mmCIF file of C-alpha atoms in Angstrom:
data_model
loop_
_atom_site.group_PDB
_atom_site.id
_atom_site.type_symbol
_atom_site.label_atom_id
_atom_site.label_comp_id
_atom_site.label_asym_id
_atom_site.label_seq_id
_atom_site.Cartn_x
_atom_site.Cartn_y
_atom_site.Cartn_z
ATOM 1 C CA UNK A 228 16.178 9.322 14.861
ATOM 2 C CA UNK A 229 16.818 5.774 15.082
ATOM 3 C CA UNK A 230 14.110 3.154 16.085
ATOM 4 C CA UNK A 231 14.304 -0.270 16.597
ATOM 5 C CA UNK A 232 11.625 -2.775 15.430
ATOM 6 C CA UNK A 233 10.747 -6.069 17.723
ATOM 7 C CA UNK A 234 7.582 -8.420 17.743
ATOM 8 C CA UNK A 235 5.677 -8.589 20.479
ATOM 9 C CA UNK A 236 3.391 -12.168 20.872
ATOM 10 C CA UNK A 237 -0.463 -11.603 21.895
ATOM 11 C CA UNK A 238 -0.779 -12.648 25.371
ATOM 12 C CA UNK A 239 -2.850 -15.851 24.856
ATOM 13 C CA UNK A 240 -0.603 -18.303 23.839
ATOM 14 C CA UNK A 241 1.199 -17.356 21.102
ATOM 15 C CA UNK A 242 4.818 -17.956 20.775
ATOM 16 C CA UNK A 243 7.465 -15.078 21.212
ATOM 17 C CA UNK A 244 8.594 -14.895 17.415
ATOM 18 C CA UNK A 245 11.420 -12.195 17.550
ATOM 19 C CA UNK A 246 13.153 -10.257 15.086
ATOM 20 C CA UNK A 247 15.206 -6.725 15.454
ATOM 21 C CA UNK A 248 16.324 -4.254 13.018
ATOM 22 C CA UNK A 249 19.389 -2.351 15.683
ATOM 23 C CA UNK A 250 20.125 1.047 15.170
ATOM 24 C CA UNK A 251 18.241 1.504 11.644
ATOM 25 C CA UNK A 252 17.834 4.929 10.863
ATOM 26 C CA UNK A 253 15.035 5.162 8.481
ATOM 27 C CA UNK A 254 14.251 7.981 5.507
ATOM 28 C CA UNK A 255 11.547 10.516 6.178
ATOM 29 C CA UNK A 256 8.420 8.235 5.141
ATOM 30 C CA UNK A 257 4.657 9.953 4.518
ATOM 31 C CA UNK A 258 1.323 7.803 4.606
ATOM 32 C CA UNK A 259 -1.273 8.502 2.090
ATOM 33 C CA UNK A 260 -4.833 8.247 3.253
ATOM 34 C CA UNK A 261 -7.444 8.534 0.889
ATOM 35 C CA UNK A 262 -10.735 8.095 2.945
ATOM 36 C CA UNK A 263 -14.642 8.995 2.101
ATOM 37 C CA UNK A 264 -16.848 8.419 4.758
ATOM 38 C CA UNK A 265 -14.022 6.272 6.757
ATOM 39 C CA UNK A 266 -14.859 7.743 10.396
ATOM 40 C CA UNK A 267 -15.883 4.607 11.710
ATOM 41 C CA UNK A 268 -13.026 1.970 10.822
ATOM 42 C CA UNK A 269 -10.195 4.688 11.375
ATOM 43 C CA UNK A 270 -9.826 3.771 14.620
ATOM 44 C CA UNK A 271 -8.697 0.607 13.335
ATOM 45 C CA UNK A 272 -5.861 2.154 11.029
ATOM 46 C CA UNK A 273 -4.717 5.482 12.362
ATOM 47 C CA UNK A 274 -3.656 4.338 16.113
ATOM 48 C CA UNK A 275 -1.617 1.697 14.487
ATOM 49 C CA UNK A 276 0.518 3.362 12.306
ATOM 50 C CA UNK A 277 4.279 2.413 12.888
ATOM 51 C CA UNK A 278 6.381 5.126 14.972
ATOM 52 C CA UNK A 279 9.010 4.921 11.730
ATOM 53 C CA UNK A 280 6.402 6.906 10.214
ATOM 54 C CA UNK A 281 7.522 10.694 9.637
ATOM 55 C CA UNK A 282 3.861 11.691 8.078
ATOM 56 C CA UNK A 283 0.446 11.105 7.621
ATOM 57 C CA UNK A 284 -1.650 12.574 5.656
ATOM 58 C CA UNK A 285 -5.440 12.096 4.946
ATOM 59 C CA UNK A 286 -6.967 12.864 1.768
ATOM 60 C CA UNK A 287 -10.534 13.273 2.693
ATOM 61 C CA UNK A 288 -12.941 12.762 -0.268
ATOM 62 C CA UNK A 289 -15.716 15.661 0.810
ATOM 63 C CA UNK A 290 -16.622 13.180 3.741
ATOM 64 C CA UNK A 291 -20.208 13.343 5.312
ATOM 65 C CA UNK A 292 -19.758 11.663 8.194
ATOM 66 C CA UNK A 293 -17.233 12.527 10.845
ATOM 67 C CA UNK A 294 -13.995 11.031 8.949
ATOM 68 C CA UNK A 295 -11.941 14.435 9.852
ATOM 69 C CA UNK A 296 -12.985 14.962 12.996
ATOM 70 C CA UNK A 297 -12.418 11.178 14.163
ATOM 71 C CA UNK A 298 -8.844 11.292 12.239
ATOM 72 C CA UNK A 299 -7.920 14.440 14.154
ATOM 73 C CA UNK A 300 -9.318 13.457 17.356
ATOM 74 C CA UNK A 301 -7.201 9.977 17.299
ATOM 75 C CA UNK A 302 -4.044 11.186 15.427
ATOM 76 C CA UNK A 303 -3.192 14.937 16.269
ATOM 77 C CA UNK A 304 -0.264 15.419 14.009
ATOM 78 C CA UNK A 305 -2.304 13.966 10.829
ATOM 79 C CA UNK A 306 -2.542 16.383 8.424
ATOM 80 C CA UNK A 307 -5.880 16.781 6.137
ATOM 81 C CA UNK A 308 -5.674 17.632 2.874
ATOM 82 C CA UNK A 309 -9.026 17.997 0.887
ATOM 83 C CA UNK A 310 -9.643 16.236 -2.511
ATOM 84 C CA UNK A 311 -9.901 18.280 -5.558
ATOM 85 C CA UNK A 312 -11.392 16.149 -7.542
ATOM 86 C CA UNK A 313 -13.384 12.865 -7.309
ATOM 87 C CA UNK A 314 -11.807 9.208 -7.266
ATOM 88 C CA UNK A 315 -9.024 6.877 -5.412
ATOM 89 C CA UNK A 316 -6.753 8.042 -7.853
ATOM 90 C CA UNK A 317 -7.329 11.358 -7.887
ATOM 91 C CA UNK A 318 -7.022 11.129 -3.773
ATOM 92 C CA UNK A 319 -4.187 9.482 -4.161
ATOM 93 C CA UNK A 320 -2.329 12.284 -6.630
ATOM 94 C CA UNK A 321 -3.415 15.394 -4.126
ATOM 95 C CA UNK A 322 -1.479 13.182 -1.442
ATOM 96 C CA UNK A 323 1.346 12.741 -3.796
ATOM 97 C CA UNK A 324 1.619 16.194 -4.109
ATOM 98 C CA UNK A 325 1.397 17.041 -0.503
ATOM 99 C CA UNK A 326 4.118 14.518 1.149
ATOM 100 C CA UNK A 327 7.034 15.914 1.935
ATOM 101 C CA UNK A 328 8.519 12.202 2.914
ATOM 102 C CA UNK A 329 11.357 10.326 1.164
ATOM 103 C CA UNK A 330 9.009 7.428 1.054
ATOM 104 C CA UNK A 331 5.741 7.099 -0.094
ATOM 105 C CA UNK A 332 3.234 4.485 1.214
ATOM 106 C CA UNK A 333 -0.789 4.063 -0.122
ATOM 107 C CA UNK A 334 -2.466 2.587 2.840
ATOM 108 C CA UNK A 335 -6.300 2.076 2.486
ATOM 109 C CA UNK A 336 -8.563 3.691 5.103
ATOM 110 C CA UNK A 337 -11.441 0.695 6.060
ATOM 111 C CA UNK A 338 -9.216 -1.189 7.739
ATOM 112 C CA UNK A 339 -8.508 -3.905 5.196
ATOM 113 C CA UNK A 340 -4.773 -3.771 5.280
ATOM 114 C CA UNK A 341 -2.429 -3.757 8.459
ATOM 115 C CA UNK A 342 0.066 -0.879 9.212
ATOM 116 C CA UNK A 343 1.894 -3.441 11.023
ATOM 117 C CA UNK A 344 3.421 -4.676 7.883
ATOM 118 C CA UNK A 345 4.710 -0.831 6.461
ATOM 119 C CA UNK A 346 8.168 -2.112 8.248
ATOM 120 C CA UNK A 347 8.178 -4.957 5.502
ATOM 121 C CA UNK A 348 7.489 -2.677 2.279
ATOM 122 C CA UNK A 349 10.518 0.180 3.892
ATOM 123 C CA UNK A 350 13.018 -2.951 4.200
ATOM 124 C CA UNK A 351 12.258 -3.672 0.707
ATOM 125 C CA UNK A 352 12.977 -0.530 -0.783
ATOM 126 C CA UNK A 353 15.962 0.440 1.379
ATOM 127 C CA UNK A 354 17.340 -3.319 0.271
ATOM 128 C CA UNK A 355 17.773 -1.395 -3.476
ATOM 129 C CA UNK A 356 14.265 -1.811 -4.831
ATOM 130 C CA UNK A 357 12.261 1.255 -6.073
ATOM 131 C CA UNK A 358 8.602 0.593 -5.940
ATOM 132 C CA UNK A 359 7.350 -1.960 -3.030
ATOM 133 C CA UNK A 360 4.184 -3.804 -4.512
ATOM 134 C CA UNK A 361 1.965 -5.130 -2.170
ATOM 135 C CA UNK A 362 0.196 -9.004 -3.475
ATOM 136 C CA UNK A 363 -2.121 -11.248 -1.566
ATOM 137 C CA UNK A 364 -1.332 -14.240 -3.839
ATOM 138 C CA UNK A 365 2.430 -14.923 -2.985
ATOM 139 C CA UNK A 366 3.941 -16.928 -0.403
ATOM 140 C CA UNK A 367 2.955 -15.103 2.722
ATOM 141 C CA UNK A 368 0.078 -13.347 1.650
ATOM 142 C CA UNK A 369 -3.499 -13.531 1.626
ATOM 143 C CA UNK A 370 -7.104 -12.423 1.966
ATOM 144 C CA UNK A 371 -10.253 -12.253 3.197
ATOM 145 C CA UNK A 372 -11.736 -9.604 1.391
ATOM 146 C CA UNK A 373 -11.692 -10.127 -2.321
ATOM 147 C CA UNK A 374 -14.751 -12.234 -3.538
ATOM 148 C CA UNK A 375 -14.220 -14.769 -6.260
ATOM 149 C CA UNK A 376 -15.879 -13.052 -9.135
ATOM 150 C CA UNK A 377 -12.710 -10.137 -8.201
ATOM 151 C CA UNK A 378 -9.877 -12.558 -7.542
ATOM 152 C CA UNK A 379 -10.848 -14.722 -10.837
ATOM 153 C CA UNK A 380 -10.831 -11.169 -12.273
ATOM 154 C CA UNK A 381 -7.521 -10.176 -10.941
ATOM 155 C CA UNK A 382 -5.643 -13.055 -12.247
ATOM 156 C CA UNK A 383 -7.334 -12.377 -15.832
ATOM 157 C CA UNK A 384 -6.247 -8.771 -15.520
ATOM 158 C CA UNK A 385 -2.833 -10.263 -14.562
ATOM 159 C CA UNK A 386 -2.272 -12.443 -16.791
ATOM 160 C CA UNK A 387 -3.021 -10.815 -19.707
ATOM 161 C CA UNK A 388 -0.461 -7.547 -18.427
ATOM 162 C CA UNK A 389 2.335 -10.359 -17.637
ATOM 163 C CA UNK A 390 1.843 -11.903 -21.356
ATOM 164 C CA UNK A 391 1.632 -7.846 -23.013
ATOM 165 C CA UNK A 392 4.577 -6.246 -20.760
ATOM 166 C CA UNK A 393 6.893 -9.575 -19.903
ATOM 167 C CA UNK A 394 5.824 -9.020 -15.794
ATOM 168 C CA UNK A 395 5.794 -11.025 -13.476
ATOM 169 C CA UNK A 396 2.844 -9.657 -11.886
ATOM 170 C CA UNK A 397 0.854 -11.761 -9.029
ATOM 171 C CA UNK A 398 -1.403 -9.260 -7.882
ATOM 172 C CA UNK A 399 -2.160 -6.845 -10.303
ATOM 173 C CA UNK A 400 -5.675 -4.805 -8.816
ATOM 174 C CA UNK A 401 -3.778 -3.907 -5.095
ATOM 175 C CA UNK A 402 -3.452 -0.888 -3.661
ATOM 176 C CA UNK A 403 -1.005 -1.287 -0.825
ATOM 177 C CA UNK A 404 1.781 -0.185 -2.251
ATOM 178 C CA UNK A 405 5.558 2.093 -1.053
ATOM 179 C CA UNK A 406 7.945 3.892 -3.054
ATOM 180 C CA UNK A 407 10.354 6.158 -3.240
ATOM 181 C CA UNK A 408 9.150 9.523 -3.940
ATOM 182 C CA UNK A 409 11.456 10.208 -6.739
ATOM 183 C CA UNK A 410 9.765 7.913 -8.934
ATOM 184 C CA UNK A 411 7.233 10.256 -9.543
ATOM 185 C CA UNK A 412 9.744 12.377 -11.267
ATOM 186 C CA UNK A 413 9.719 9.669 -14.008
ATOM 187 C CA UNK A 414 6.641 8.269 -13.568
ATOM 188 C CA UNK A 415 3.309 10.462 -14.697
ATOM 189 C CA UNK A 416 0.375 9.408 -12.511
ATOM 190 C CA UNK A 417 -2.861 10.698 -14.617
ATOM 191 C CA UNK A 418 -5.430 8.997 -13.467
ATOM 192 C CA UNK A 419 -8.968 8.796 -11.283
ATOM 193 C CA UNK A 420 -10.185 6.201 -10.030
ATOM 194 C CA UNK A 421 -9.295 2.757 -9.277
ATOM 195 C CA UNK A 422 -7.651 1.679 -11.798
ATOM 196 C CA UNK A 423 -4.554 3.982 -10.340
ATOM 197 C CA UNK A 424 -3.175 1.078 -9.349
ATOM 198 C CA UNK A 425 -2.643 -0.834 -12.749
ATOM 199 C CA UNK A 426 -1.175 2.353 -13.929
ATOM 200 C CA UNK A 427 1.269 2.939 -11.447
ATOM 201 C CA UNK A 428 2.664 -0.518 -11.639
ATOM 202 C CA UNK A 429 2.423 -0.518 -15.209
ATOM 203 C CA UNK A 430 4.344 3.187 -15.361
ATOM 204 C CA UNK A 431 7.486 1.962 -12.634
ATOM 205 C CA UNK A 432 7.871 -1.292 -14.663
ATOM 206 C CA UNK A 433 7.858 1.074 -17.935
ATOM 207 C CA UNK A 434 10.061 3.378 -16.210
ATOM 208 C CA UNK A 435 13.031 0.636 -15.679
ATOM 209 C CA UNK A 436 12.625 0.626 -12.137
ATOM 210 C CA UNK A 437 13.188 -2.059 -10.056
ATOM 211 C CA UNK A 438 9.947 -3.541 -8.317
ATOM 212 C CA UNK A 439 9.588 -6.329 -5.352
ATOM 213 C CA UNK A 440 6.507 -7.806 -4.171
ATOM 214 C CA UNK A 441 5.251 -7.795 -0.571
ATOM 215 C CA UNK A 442 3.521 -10.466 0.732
ATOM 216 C CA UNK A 443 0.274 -8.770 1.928
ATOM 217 C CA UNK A 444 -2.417 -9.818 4.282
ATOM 218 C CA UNK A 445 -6.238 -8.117 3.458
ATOM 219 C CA UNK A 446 -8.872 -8.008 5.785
ATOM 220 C CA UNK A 447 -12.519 -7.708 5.429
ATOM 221 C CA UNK A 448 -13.293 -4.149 5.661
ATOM 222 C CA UNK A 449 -15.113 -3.237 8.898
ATOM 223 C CA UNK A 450 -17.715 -0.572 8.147
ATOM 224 C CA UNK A 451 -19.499 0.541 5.214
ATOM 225 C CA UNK A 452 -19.458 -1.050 1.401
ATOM 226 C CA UNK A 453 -16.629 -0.689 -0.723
ATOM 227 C CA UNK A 454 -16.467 1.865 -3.678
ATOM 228 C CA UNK A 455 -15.193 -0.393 -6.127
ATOM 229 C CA UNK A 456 -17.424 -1.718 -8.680
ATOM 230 C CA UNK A 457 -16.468 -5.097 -9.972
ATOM 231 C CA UNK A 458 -17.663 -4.506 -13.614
ATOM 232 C CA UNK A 459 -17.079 -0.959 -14.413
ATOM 233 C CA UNK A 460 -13.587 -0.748 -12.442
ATOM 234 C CA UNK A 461 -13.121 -3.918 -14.065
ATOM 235 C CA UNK A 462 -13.254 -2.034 -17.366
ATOM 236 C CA UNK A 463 -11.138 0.524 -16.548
ATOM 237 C CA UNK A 464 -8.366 -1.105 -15.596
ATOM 238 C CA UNK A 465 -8.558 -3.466 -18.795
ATOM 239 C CA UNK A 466 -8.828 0.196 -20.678
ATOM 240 C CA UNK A 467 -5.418 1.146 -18.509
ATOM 241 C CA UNK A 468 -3.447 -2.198 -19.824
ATOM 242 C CA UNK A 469 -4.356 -1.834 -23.344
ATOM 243 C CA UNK A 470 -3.781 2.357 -23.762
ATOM 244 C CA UNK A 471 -0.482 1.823 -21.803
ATOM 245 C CA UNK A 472 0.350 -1.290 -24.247
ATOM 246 C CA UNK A 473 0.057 1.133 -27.167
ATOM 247 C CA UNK A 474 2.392 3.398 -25.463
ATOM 248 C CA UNK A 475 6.103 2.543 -27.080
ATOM 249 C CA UNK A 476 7.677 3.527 -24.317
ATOM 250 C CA UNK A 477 9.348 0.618 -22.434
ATOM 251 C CA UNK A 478 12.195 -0.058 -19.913
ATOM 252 C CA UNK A 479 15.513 -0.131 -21.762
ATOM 253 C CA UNK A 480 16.834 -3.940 -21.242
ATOM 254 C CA UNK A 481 19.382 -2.678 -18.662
ATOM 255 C CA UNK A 482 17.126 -2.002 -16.435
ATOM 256 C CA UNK A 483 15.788 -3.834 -13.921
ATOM 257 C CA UNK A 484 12.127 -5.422 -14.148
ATOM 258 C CA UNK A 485 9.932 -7.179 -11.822
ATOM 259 C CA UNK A 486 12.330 -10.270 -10.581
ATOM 260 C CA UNK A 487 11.745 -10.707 -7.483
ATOM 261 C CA UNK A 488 9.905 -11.513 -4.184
ATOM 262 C CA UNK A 489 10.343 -10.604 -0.718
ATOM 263 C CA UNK A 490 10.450 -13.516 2.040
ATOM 264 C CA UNK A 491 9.211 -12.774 5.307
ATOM 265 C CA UNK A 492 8.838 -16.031 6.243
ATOM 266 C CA UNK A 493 11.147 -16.053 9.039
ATOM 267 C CA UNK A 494 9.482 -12.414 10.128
ATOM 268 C CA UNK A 495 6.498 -12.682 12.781
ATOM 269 C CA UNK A 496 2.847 -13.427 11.709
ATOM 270 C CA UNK A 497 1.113 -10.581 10.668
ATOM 271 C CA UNK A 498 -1.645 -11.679 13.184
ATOM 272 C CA UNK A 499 1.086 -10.669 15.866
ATOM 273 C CA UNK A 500 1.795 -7.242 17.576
ATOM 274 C CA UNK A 501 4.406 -5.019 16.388
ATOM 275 C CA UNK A 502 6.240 -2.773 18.950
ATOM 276 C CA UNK A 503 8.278 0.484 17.923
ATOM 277 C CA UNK A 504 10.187 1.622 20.210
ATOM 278 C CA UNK A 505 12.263 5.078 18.941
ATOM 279 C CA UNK A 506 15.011 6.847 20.794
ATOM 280 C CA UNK A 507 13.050 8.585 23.018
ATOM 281 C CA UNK A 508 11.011 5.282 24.532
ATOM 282 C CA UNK A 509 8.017 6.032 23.364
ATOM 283 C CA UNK A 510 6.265 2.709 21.648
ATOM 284 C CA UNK A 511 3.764 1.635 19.464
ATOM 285 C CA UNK A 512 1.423 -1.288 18.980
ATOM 286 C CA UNK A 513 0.317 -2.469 16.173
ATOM 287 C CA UNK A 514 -1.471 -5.853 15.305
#
């Protein structure tokens, strides 16, 4: 199927900012969910998902509010899978295991981070990169979510795994993320909670493959508290960066590390509406 990719300006006076991507015929690409008691900001995710998208799946975390019934009810073809276990990153492993896409992409479920921008992370990997890391703090980027105790956090956490692992890490504690699915057969993704995210970064850059970083735009999350826990997540990742610094294992020096940004500067505003169109007509829009 091929689908092409246009922006759309928001009717109140916004300039018409256009790109297109002819004819591309993307890989099979599954969405990972992991949600616990998301029902309430879904509705600001699911209907937005890009029509390049082959998949989605939902990891529901033993929800007790509606989160299934509100995912079915305003995406049809999602598919639920339940969690086995407790944890982002053990959410994020059953979805893993459950994709049957080409591509992988971790997409939060609050609302925080726009599907619109899922076009941006595919063009980076099918431009030769492996693993598509997401960061706030490049050229293009930004947020409005992370507090200042988190962000001076962040760029501790950062800069200590850019000094231990010669990265070039600007955004090492983010979640929205896209790769191709046979880095997992390399990379061993053990982990629970939320420090899933240092690992996996930490594992593709150990693994030789070669990562780009995304400029990324976070929201405030709509409803409900985050799970994270400054402190004790915190911790854990700092436990992640020094058990996976003991590790020997290391990219050979062939291989390609972190070099590299992606520029979307001439791409439309995030704040703008995406339209898919695929071969059939059919559209989406996304903000």
């Amino acid at each position: 199927m091929y689908h092409r990719l246009y922006s759309k300006s928001r009717c109140e006076g916004r300039g018409m900012n256009k790109f297109t991507y002819e004819h591309q015929q993307y890989p099979l690409i599954s969405v990972i969910i992991p949600a616990l008691n998301e029902a309430k900001n879904l509705q600001y995710v699911l209907p937005y998902i890009p029509a390049i998208i082959s998949e989605v799946i939902l990891v529901d975390g033993h929800s007790t509010d509606e989160t299934v019934e509100v995912a079915l009810r305003l995406l049809p073809t999602i598919r639920i899978v339940r969690q086995t276990g407790k944890g982002k990153g053990n959410a994020l492993r059953d979805g893993f295991a459950a994709c049957t896409g080409d591509i992988i992409v971790m997409l939060d479920a609050d609302g925080s981070a726009n599907p619109g921008e899922i076009p941006h992370f595919v063009e980076a990997l099918l431009a030769g990169n492996d693993f598509a890391k997401g960061s706030r703090f490049i050229k293009g980027g930004r947020s409005y979510d992370i507090t200042l105790l988190r962000r001076l956090g962040n760029h501790l956490l950062s800069t200590l795994t850019n000094v231990l692992f010669s990265t070039h890490f600007s955004d090492l504690c983010y979640g929205y993320n896209a790769f191709w699915k046979y880095c997992l057969d390399d990379v061993e993704i053990d982990s629970d909670g939320f420090e899933i995210e240092t690992l996996i970064n930490l594992r593709m850059h150990k693994a030789g493959l070669k990562i780009v970083e995304v400029p990324s735009f976070e929201h405030r999350r709509i409803f409900g508290t985050s799970k994270l826990h400054t402190f004790r997540d915190g911790w854990r990742v700092l436990k992640t960066i020094v058990k996976e610094r003991r590790n020997k294992s290391s990219p050979p020096s062939e291989q390609p590390r972190l070099t590299a940004s992606l520029d979307i500067t001439n791409q439309p505003a995030i704040t703008e509406e995406i339209v898919l169109e695929s071969s059939t007509g059919s559209s989406i829009l996304c903000e």
